[in-house]
Short mmCIF file of C-alpha atoms in Angstrom, two decimals:
data_model
loop_
_atom_site.label_atom_id
_atom_site.label_comp_id
_atom_site.label_asym_id
_atom_site.label_seq_id
_atom_site.Cartn_x
_atom_site.Cartn_y
_atom_site.Cartn_z
CA MET A 1 11.98 24.45 13.06
CA ALA A 2 10.73 26.33 10.01
CA PHE A 3 7.16 25.54 9.01
CA GLY A 4 6.83 23.37 5.88
CA GLY A 5 10.48 22.50 5.52
CA ARG A 6 11.15 19.26 7.30
CA MET A 7 8.36 19.64 9.87
CA ARG A 8 6.40 16.43 10.39
CA LEU A 9 2.86 16.24 11.73
CA ARG A 10 0.72 13.50 13.20
CA VAL A 11 -3.09 14.05 13.04
CA GLU A 12 -5.64 12.01 14.94
CA PHE A 13 -9.27 12.47 13.79
CA THR A 14 -12.72 11.18 14.09
CA THR A 15 -15.86 12.08 12.09
CA GLU A 16 -19.37 11.83 13.47
CA PRO A 17 -22.11 10.80 13.74
CA PHE A 18 -21.12 7.22 14.51
CA ASP A 19 -23.01 4.23 13.15
CA LEU A 20 -21.98 0.90 14.56
CA ASP A 21 -24.01 -1.09 12.02
CA GLU A 22 -22.31 0.20 8.89
CA ALA A 23 -19.71 2.86 8.00
CA PRO A 24 -21.44 6.19 7.16
CA ALA A 25 -20.65 7.98 3.93
CA HIS A 26 -18.47 10.57 5.68
CA ALA A 27 -16.29 7.84 7.20
CA LEU A 28 -15.82 6.20 3.85
CA VAL A 29 -14.91 9.55 2.33
CA ALA A 30 -12.39 10.22 5.16
CA ARG A 31 -10.76 6.85 4.37
CA GLU A 32 -10.58 7.72 0.65
CA VAL A 33 -9.00 11.06 1.33
CA VAL A 34 -6.23 9.85 3.67
CA GLU A 35 -5.47 6.74 1.61
CA ALA A 36 -5.14 8.83 -1.62
CA ALA A 37 -2.81 11.36 0.05
CA GLU A 38 0.92 10.69 -0.14
CA LEU A 39 1.29 10.27 3.66
CA ASP A 40 3.98 8.29 5.39
CA ALA A 41 1.61 6.46 7.74
CA VAL A 42 -2.19 5.96 7.73
CA ASP A 43 -4.08 4.01 10.44
CA VAL A 44 -7.79 3.92 9.88
CA GLY A 45 -10.01 2.34 12.57
CA PRO A 46 -13.62 2.21 13.61
CA PHE A 47 -13.29 4.89 16.45
CA GLY A 48 -10.28 6.93 15.41
CA ASN A 49 -7.78 7.47 12.59
CA THR A 50 -4.16 8.66 12.54
CA VAL A 51 -2.10 10.02 9.73
CA GLU A 52 1.51 11.15 9.59
CA GLY A 53 3.76 12.86 7.12
CA GLY A 54 5.45 16.09 6.06
CA ALA A 55 3.57 19.27 7.19
CA GLY A 56 2.49 20.35 3.69
CA THR A 57 1.17 17.01 2.70
CA VAL A 58 -0.71 16.47 5.97
CA LEU A 59 -2.24 19.98 5.91
CA THR A 60 -3.38 19.53 2.33
CA ALA A 61 -4.96 16.16 3.29
CA VAL A 62 -6.62 17.75 6.39
CA ASP A 63 -8.15 20.49 4.17
CA ALA A 64 -9.56 17.87 1.76
CA LEU A 65 -10.71 15.73 4.70
CA LEU A 66 -12.66 18.57 6.31
CA ARG A 67 -14.28 19.75 3.12
CA ARG A 68 -15.22 16.36 1.77
CA THR A 69 -16.46 14.71 5.03
CA LEU A 70 -18.67 17.78 5.74
CA GLU A 71 -20.08 17.57 2.25
CA ALA A 72 -20.67 13.82 2.84
CA GLY A 73 -22.70 14.47 5.97
CA ALA A 74 -20.37 14.67 8.90
CA THR A 75 -21.82 16.82 11.71
CA ARG A 76 -18.68 16.85 13.80
CA ILE A 77 -15.01 16.36 13.07
CA SER A 78 -12.55 16.16 15.89
CA LEU A 79 -8.82 16.77 15.12
CA GLN A 80 -5.67 16.66 17.14
CA VAL A 81 -2.43 17.85 15.44
CA ASN A 82 0.97 17.14 16.86
CA VAL A 83 4.39 18.17 15.67
CA ILE A 84 6.62 15.11 15.55
CA GLU A 85 10.08 15.76 16.91
CA GLU A 86 13.15 14.54 15.01
CA GLY A 87 13.58 10.81 15.73
CA GLU A 88 10.07 10.43 17.23
CA ARG A 89 7.71 7.84 15.81
#
C-alpha cells in the first residue's frame, strides 16, 4: 500500500498532566485540533482519544496536535498509530 494514497490511520492519544477536577488547557486544545480536522471519526474522552481518517489528514492533525498541546502546557503526549486494513473499522 503506497503511503498517502488510500492508506488509513487510527491514532490513539493522551495528553498529560491529568487533572480530574477540570480539563487542562492542553486537553481543550487537543479537542479543538481534532474536531477542526476533517477526520472520518473522532472519539474524545477523559482518559484517551481516538481519531481516524486518511493518512495525510491524520498526520497533519497529529502535527498540529503535538505543536499546539505542547504550547498549551502538555508535559507528555502518548501516541499510538495504527494502519487500518481495508474493510477494518
